[in-house]
PDB file of N, CA and C in Angstrom:
ATOM      1  N   UNK A   1      26.160   4.034  -7.557  1.00  0.00           N
ATOM      2  CA  UNK A   1      25.660   3.549  -6.290  1.00  0.00           C
ATOM      3  C   UNK A   1      25.439   2.042  -6.393  1.00  0.00           C
ATOM      4  N   UNK A   2      25.759   1.350  -5.341  1.00  0.00           N
ATOM      5  CA  UNK A   2      25.525  -0.086  -5.302  1.00  0.00           C
ATOM      6  C   UNK A   2      24.060  -0.367  -4.974  1.00  0.00           C
ATOM      7  N   UNK A   3      23.567  -1.470  -5.515  1.00  0.00           N
ATOM      8  CA  UNK A   3      22.171  -1.866  -5.322  1.00  0.00           C
ATOM      9  C   UNK A   3      21.841  -2.017  -3.838  1.00  0.00           C
ATOM     10  N   UNK A   4      22.717  -2.640  -3.073  1.00  0.00           N
ATOM     11  CA  UNK A   4      22.454  -2.848  -1.648  1.00  0.00           C
ATOM     12  C   UNK A   4      22.317  -1.528  -0.891  1.00  0.00           C
ATOM     13  N   UNK A   5      23.087  -0.550  -1.287  1.00  0.00           N
ATOM     14  CA  UNK A   5      22.987   0.770  -0.657  1.00  0.00           C
ATOM     15  C   UNK A   5      21.650   1.409  -1.013  1.00  0.00           C
ATOM     16  N   UNK A   6      21.244   1.282  -2.265  1.00  0.00           N
ATOM     17  CA  UNK A   6      19.952   1.828  -2.690  1.00  0.00           C
ATOM     18  C   UNK A   6      18.812   1.171  -1.921  1.00  0.00           C
ATOM     19  N   UNK A   7      18.899  -0.134  -1.710  1.00  0.00           N
ATOM     20  CA  UNK A   7      17.857  -0.841  -0.952  1.00  0.00           C
ATOM     21  C   UNK A   7      17.773  -0.305   0.469  1.00  0.00           C
ATOM     22  N   UNK A   8      18.928  -0.128   1.086  1.00  0.00           N
ATOM     23  CA  UNK A   8      18.964   0.388   2.458  1.00  0.00           C
ATOM     24  C   UNK A   8      18.391   1.788   2.539  1.00  0.00           C
ATOM     25  N   UNK A   9      18.793   2.659   1.617  1.00  0.00           N
ATOM     26  CA  UNK A   9      18.278   4.034   1.601  1.00  0.00           C
ATOM     27  C   UNK A   9      16.774   4.018   1.387  1.00  0.00           C
ATOM     28  N   UNK A  10      16.310   3.204   0.452  1.00  0.00           N
ATOM     29  CA  UNK A  10      14.876   3.153   0.162  1.00  0.00           C
ATOM     30  C   UNK A  10      14.094   2.686   1.387  1.00  0.00           C
ATOM     31  N   UNK A  11      14.626   1.726   2.108  1.00  0.00           N
ATOM     32  CA  UNK A  11      13.965   1.275   3.330  1.00  0.00           C
ATOM     33  C   UNK A  11      13.878   2.378   4.371  1.00  0.00           C
ATOM     34  N   UNK A  12      14.942   3.144   4.500  1.00  0.00           N
ATOM     35  CA  UNK A  12      14.928   4.260   5.450  1.00  0.00           C
ATOM     36  C   UNK A  12      13.927   5.326   5.015  1.00  0.00           C
ATOM     37  N   UNK A  13      13.863   5.569   3.704  1.00  0.00           N
ATOM     38  CA  UNK A  13      12.904   6.548   3.178  1.00  0.00           C
ATOM     39  C   UNK A  13      11.477   6.099   3.480  1.00  0.00           C
ATOM     40  N   UNK A  14      11.183   4.818   3.259  1.00  0.00           N
ATOM     41  CA  UNK A  14       9.840   4.312   3.539  1.00  0.00           C
ATOM     42  C   UNK A  14       9.504   4.462   5.022  1.00  0.00           C
ATOM     43  N   UNK A  15      10.478   4.218   5.889  1.00  0.00           N
ATOM     44  CA  UNK A  15      10.255   4.408   7.312  1.00  0.00           C
ATOM     45  C   UNK A  15       9.962   5.860   7.661  1.00  0.00           C
ATOM     46  N   UNK A  16      10.723   6.766   7.049  1.00  0.00           N
ATOM     47  CA  UNK A  16      10.507   8.195   7.293  1.00  0.00           C
ATOM     48  C   UNK A  16       9.141   8.635   6.785  1.00  0.00           C
ATOM     49  N   UNK A  17       8.723   8.115   5.635  1.00  0.00           N
ATOM     50  CA  UNK A  17       7.390   8.449   5.117  1.00  0.00           C
ATOM     51  C   UNK A  17       6.303   7.984   6.083  1.00  0.00           C
ATOM     52  N   UNK A  18       6.473   6.802   6.630  1.00  0.00           N
ATOM     53  CA  UNK A  18       5.506   6.303   7.606  1.00  0.00           C
ATOM     54  C   UNK A  18       5.456   7.168   8.852  1.00  0.00           C
ATOM     55  N   UNK A  19       6.610   7.610   9.308  1.00  0.00           N
ATOM     56  CA  UNK A  19       6.670   8.485  10.475  1.00  0.00           C
ATOM     57  C   UNK A  19       5.974   9.807  10.197  1.00  0.00           C
ATOM     58  N   UNK A  20       6.237  10.381   9.028  1.00  0.00           N
ATOM     59  CA  UNK A  20       5.585  11.645   8.673  1.00  0.00           C
ATOM     60  C   UNK A  20       4.069  11.481   8.569  1.00  0.00           C
ATOM     61  N   UNK A  21       3.627  10.363   8.026  1.00  0.00           N
ATOM     62  CA  UNK A  21       2.184  10.104   7.953  1.00  0.00           C
ATOM     63  C   UNK A  21       1.598  10.011   9.361  1.00  0.00           C
ATOM     64  N   UNK A  22       2.309   9.346  10.254  1.00  0.00           N
ATOM     65  CA  UNK A  22       1.851   9.264  11.638  1.00  0.00           C
ATOM     66  C   UNK A  22       1.753  10.628  12.295  1.00  0.00           C
ATOM     67  N   UNK A  23       2.723  11.475  12.034  1.00  0.00           N
ATOM     68  CA  UNK A  23       2.699  12.836  12.576  1.00  0.00           C
ATOM     69  C   UNK A  23       1.491  13.587  12.042  1.00  0.00           C
ATOM     70  N   UNK A  24       1.236  13.471  10.752  1.00  0.00           N
ATOM     71  CA  UNK A  24       0.093  14.166  10.151  1.00  0.00           C
ATOM     72  C   UNK A  24      -1.222  13.707  10.785  1.00  0.00           C
ATOM     73  N   UNK A  25      -1.359  12.398  10.984  1.00  0.00           N
ATOM     74  CA  UNK A  25      -2.578  11.893  11.626  1.00  0.00           C
ATOM     75  C   UNK A  25      -2.684  12.375  13.073  1.00  0.00           C
ATOM     76  N   UNK A  26      -1.573  12.376  13.764  1.00  0.00           N
ATOM     77  CA  UNK A  26      -1.573  12.819  15.157  1.00  0.00           C
ATOM     78  C   UNK A  26      -2.009  14.272  15.281  1.00  0.00           C
ATOM     79  N   UNK A  27      -1.427  15.139  14.453  1.00  0.00           N
ATOM     80  CA  UNK A  27      -1.803  16.555  14.566  1.00  0.00           C
ATOM     81  C   UNK A  27      -3.241  16.777  14.116  1.00  0.00           C
ATOM     82  N   UNK A  28      -3.706  16.006  13.137  1.00  0.00           N
ATOM     83  CA  UNK A  28      -5.100  16.148  12.701  1.00  0.00           C
ATOM     84  C   UNK A  28      -6.055  15.784  13.831  1.00  0.00           C
ATOM     85  N   UNK A  29      -5.690  14.754  14.593  1.00  0.00           N
ATOM     86  CA  UNK A  29      -6.556  14.286  15.675  1.00  0.00           C
ATOM     87  C   UNK A  29      -6.430  15.100  16.961  1.00  0.00           C
ATOM     88  N   UNK A  30      -5.370  15.897  17.093  1.00  0.00           N
ATOM     89  CA  UNK A  30      -5.122  16.566  18.367  1.00  0.00           C
ATOM     90  C   UNK A  30      -5.044  18.083  18.299  1.00  0.00           C
ATOM     91  N   UNK A  31      -5.083  18.642  17.106  1.00  0.00           N
ATOM     92  CA  UNK A  31      -5.023  20.096  16.970  1.00  0.00           C
ATOM     93  C   UNK A  31      -6.270  20.599  16.254  1.00  0.00           C
ATOM     94  N   UNK A  32      -6.489  21.896  16.358  1.00  0.00           N
ATOM     95  CA  UNK A  32      -7.622  22.496  15.639  1.00  0.00           C
ATOM     96  C   UNK A  32      -7.356  22.425  14.136  1.00  0.00           C
ATOM     97  N   UNK A  33      -8.414  22.574  13.372  1.00  0.00           N
ATOM     98  CA  UNK A  33      -8.260  22.564  11.908  1.00  0.00           C
ATOM     99  C   UNK A  33      -7.299  23.655  11.449  1.00  0.00           C
ATOM    100  N   UNK A  34      -7.347  24.803  12.102  1.00  0.00           N
ATOM    101  CA  UNK A  34      -6.467  25.921  11.731  1.00  0.00           C
ATOM    102  C   UNK A  34      -5.002  25.567  11.998  1.00  0.00           C
ATOM    103  N   UNK A  35      -4.738  24.996  13.170  1.00  0.00           N
ATOM    104  CA  UNK A  35      -3.368  24.604  13.491  1.00  0.00           C
ATOM    105  C   UNK A  35      -2.889  23.496  12.565  1.00  0.00           C
ATOM    106  N   UNK A  36      -3.764  22.545  12.289  1.00  0.00           N
ATOM    107  CA  UNK A  36      -3.438  21.441  11.382  1.00  0.00           C
ATOM    108  C   UNK A  36      -3.058  21.971  10.001  1.00  0.00           C
ATOM    109  N   UNK A  37      -3.862  22.887   9.490  1.00  0.00           N
ATOM    110  CA  UNK A  37      -3.606  23.450   8.157  1.00  0.00           C
ATOM    111  C   UNK A  37      -2.253  24.131   8.079  1.00  0.00           C
ATOM    112  N   UNK A  38      -1.833  24.762   9.163  1.00  0.00           N
ATOM    113  CA  UNK A  38      -0.543  25.442   9.169  1.00  0.00           C
ATOM    114  C   UNK A  38       0.620  24.452   9.117  1.00  0.00           C
ATOM    115  N   UNK A  39       0.455  23.295   9.729  1.00  0.00           N
ATOM    116  CA  UNK A  39       1.550  22.332   9.838  1.00  0.00           C
ATOM    117  C   UNK A  39       1.595  21.288   8.730  1.00  0.00           C
ATOM    118  N   UNK A  40       0.436  20.930   8.218  1.00  0.00           N
ATOM    119  CA  UNK A  40       0.385  19.782   7.308  1.00  0.00           C
ATOM    120  C   UNK A  40       1.079  20.060   5.968  1.00  0.00           C
ATOM    121  N   UNK A  41       1.103  21.303   5.551  1.00  0.00           N
ATOM    122  CA  UNK A  41       1.746  21.618   4.278  1.00  0.00           C
ATOM    123  C   UNK A  41       3.234  21.267   4.307  1.00  0.00           C
ATOM    124  N   UNK A  42       3.917  21.603   5.381  1.00  0.00           N
ATOM    125  CA  UNK A  42       5.349  21.293   5.450  1.00  0.00           C
ATOM    126  C   UNK A  42       5.576  19.787   5.542  1.00  0.00           C
ATOM    127  N   UNK A  43       4.682  19.079   6.187  1.00  0.00           N
ATOM    128  CA  UNK A  43       4.791  17.619   6.240  1.00  0.00           C
ATOM    129  C   UNK A  43       4.614  17.048   4.841  1.00  0.00           C
ATOM    130  N   UNK A  44       3.631  17.540   4.118  1.00  0.00           N
ATOM    131  CA  UNK A  44       3.405  17.090   2.740  1.00  0.00           C
ATOM    132  C   UNK A  44       4.595  17.380   1.836  1.00  0.00           C
ATOM    133  N   UNK A  45       5.206  18.543   2.000  1.00  0.00           N
ATOM    134  CA  UNK A  45       6.383  18.881   1.193  1.00  0.00           C
ATOM    135  C   UNK A  45       7.547  17.947   1.511  1.00  0.00           C
ATOM    136  N   UNK A  46       7.703  17.617   2.774  1.00  0.00           N
ATOM    137  CA  UNK A  46       8.755  16.678   3.169  1.00  0.00           C
ATOM    138  C   UNK A  46       8.500  15.303   2.566  1.00  0.00           C
ATOM    139  N   UNK A  47       7.249  14.875   2.605  1.00  0.00           N
ATOM    140  CA  UNK A  47       6.890  13.575   2.034  1.00  0.00           C
ATOM    141  C   UNK A  47       7.147  13.563   0.524  1.00  0.00           C
ATOM    142  N   UNK A  48       6.827  14.658  -0.138  1.00  0.00           N
ATOM    143  CA  UNK A  48       7.040  14.735  -1.590  1.00  0.00           C
ATOM    144  C   UNK A  48       8.531  14.628  -1.924  1.00  0.00           C
ATOM    145  N   UNK A  49       9.368  15.288  -1.145  1.00  0.00           N
ATOM    146  CA  UNK A  49      10.809  15.206  -1.377  1.00  0.00           C
ATOM    147  C   UNK A  49      11.332  13.792  -1.184  1.00  0.00           C
ATOM    148  N   UNK A  50      10.854  13.121  -0.149  1.00  0.00           N
ATOM    149  CA  UNK A  50      11.273  11.739   0.089  1.00  0.00           C
ATOM    150  C   UNK A  50      10.752  10.806  -1.001  1.00  0.00           C
ATOM    151  N   UNK A  51       9.537  11.056  -1.457  1.00  0.00           N
ATOM    152  CA  UNK A  51       8.982  10.250  -2.542  1.00  0.00           C
ATOM    153  C   UNK A  51       9.832  10.410  -3.800  1.00  0.00           C
ATOM    154  N   UNK A  52      10.252  11.630  -4.101  1.00  0.00           N
ATOM    155  CA  UNK A  52      11.113  11.868  -5.266  1.00  0.00           C
ATOM    156  C   UNK A  52      12.431  11.097  -5.139  1.00  0.00           C
ATOM    157  N   UNK A  53      13.002  11.100  -3.943  1.00  0.00           N
ATOM    158  CA  UNK A  53      14.232  10.348  -3.699  1.00  0.00           C
ATOM    159  C   UNK A  53      14.004   8.857  -3.946  1.00  0.00           C
ATOM    160  N   UNK A  54      12.902   8.337  -3.432  1.00  0.00           N
ATOM    161  CA  UNK A  54      12.577   6.930  -3.619  1.00  0.00           C
ATOM    162  C   UNK A  54      12.390   6.600  -5.103  1.00  0.00           C
ATOM    163  N   UNK A  55      11.712   7.459  -5.815  1.00  0.00           N
ATOM    164  CA  UNK A  55      11.506   7.245  -7.255  1.00  0.00           C
ATOM    165  C   UNK A  55      12.833   7.239  -8.008  1.00  0.00           C
ATOM    166  N   UNK A  56      13.760   8.081  -7.595  1.00  0.00           N
ATOM    167  CA  UNK A  56      15.082   8.104  -8.220  1.00  0.00           C
ATOM    168  C   UNK A  56      15.798   6.771  -8.014  1.00  0.00           C
ATOM    169  N   UNK A  57      15.695   6.246  -6.806  1.00  0.00           N
ATOM    170  CA  UNK A  57      16.314   4.943  -6.527  1.00  0.00           C
ATOM    171  C   UNK A  57      15.644   3.839  -7.339  1.00  0.00           C
ATOM    172  N   UNK A  58      14.324   3.904  -7.455  1.00  0.00           N
ATOM    173  CA  UNK A  58      13.585   2.889  -8.212  1.00  0.00           C
ATOM    174  C   UNK A  58      13.901   2.957  -9.703  1.00  0.00           C
ATOM    175  N   UNK A  59      14.208   4.144 -10.198  1.00  0.00           N
ATOM    176  CA  UNK A  59      14.560   4.240 -11.620  1.00  0.00           C
ATOM    177  C   UNK A  59      15.950   3.648 -11.876  1.00  0.00           C
ATOM    178  N   UNK A  60      16.831   3.747 -10.878  1.00  0.00           N
ATOM    179  CA  UNK A  60      18.156   3.149 -11.014  1.00  0.00           C
ATOM    180  C   UNK A  60      18.108   1.630 -10.866  1.00  0.00           C
ATOM    181  N   UNK A  61      17.261   1.172  -9.953  1.00  0.00           N
ATOM    182  CA  UNK A  61      17.157  -0.260  -9.638  1.00  0.00           C
ATOM    183  C   UNK A  61      15.679  -0.646  -9.562  1.00  0.00           C
ATOM    184  N   UNK A  62      15.026  -0.862 -10.718  1.00  0.00           N
ATOM    185  CA  UNK A  62      13.589  -1.158 -10.722  1.00  0.00           C
ATOM    186  C   UNK A  62      13.210  -2.380  -9.894  1.00  0.00           C
ATOM    187  N   UNK A  63      14.130  -3.297  -9.727  1.00  0.00           N
ATOM    188  CA  UNK A  63      13.824  -4.523  -8.980  1.00  0.00           C
ATOM    189  C   UNK A  63      13.734  -4.308  -7.470  1.00  0.00           C
ATOM    190  N   UNK A  64      14.072  -3.118  -6.969  1.00  0.00           N
ATOM    191  CA  UNK A  64      13.986  -2.890  -5.525  1.00  0.00           C
ATOM    192  C   UNK A  64      12.631  -2.347  -5.101  1.00  0.00           C
ATOM    193  N   UNK A  65      11.737  -2.114  -6.037  1.00  0.00           N
ATOM    194  CA  UNK A  65      10.409  -1.606  -5.696  1.00  0.00           C
ATOM    195  C   UNK A  65       9.683  -2.675  -4.878  1.00  0.00           C
ATOM    196  N   UNK A  66       9.212  -2.334  -3.666  1.00  0.00           N
ATOM    197  CA  UNK A  66       8.499  -3.315  -2.863  1.00  0.00           C
ATOM    198  C   UNK A  66       7.248  -3.834  -3.585  1.00  0.00           C
ATOM    199  N   UNK A  67       6.930  -5.097  -3.367  1.00  0.00           N
ATOM    200  CA  UNK A  67       5.808  -5.738  -4.054  1.00  0.00           C
ATOM    201  C   UNK A  67       4.514  -4.950  -3.886  1.00  0.00           C
ATOM    202  N   UNK A  68       4.284  -4.396  -2.699  1.00  0.00           N
ATOM    203  CA  UNK A  68       3.028  -3.674  -2.469  1.00  0.00           C
ATOM    204  C   UNK A  68       2.949  -2.354  -3.227  1.00  0.00           C
ATOM    205  N   UNK A  69       4.056  -1.908  -3.784  1.00  0.00           N
ATOM    206  CA  UNK A  69       4.055  -0.651  -4.560  1.00  0.00           C
ATOM    207  C   UNK A  69       4.084  -0.898  -6.069  1.00  0.00           C
ATOM    208  N   UNK A  70       4.171  -2.148  -6.478  1.00  0.00           N
ATOM    209  CA  UNK A  70       4.193  -2.470  -7.915  1.00  0.00           C
ATOM    210  C   UNK A  70       2.783  -2.490  -8.471  1.00  0.00           C
ATOM    211  N   UNK A  71       2.633  -2.097  -9.728  1.00  0.00           N
ATOM    212  CA  UNK A  71       1.305  -2.188 -10.361  1.00  0.00           C
ATOM    213  C   UNK A  71       0.847  -3.652 -10.422  1.00  0.00           C
ATOM    214  N   UNK A  72      -0.463  -3.871 -10.372  1.00  0.00           N
ATOM    215  CA  UNK A  72      -0.984  -5.241 -10.452  1.00  0.00           C
ATOM    216  C   UNK A  72      -0.465  -5.970 -11.687  1.00  0.00           C
ATOM    217  N   UNK A  73      -0.119  -7.224 -11.504  1.00  0.00           N
ATOM    218  CA  UNK A  73       0.368  -8.051 -12.617  1.00  0.00           C
ATOM    219  C   UNK A  73       1.837  -7.932 -12.903  1.00  0.00           C
ATOM    220  N   UNK A  74       2.528  -7.017 -12.222  1.00  0.00           N
ATOM    221  CA  UNK A  74       3.968  -6.863 -12.423  1.00  0.00           C
ATOM    222  C   UNK A  74       4.698  -7.712 -11.393  1.00  0.00           C
ATOM    223  N   UNK A  75       5.677  -8.492 -11.827  1.00  0.00           N
ATOM    224  CA  UNK A  75       6.370  -9.381 -10.863  1.00  0.00           C
ATOM    225  C   UNK A  75       7.203  -8.634  -9.840  1.00  0.00           C
TER     226      UNK A  75
END
């Protein structure tokens, strides 16, 4: 895989993670706790799968990790 393609995919993954987080917050604020509990697990599983994909890209190209996700003191 080319680095530029990995960067693009990683950006799309980060966007999807943000969307899923927004959905989770929306359902928490607008549904009962029981309804929320039924839905949030699948959202979490989706987020975990996307996180794994992102980690795979970061292991191939460590320099594409966004600055806000790097450990303190790492360039």
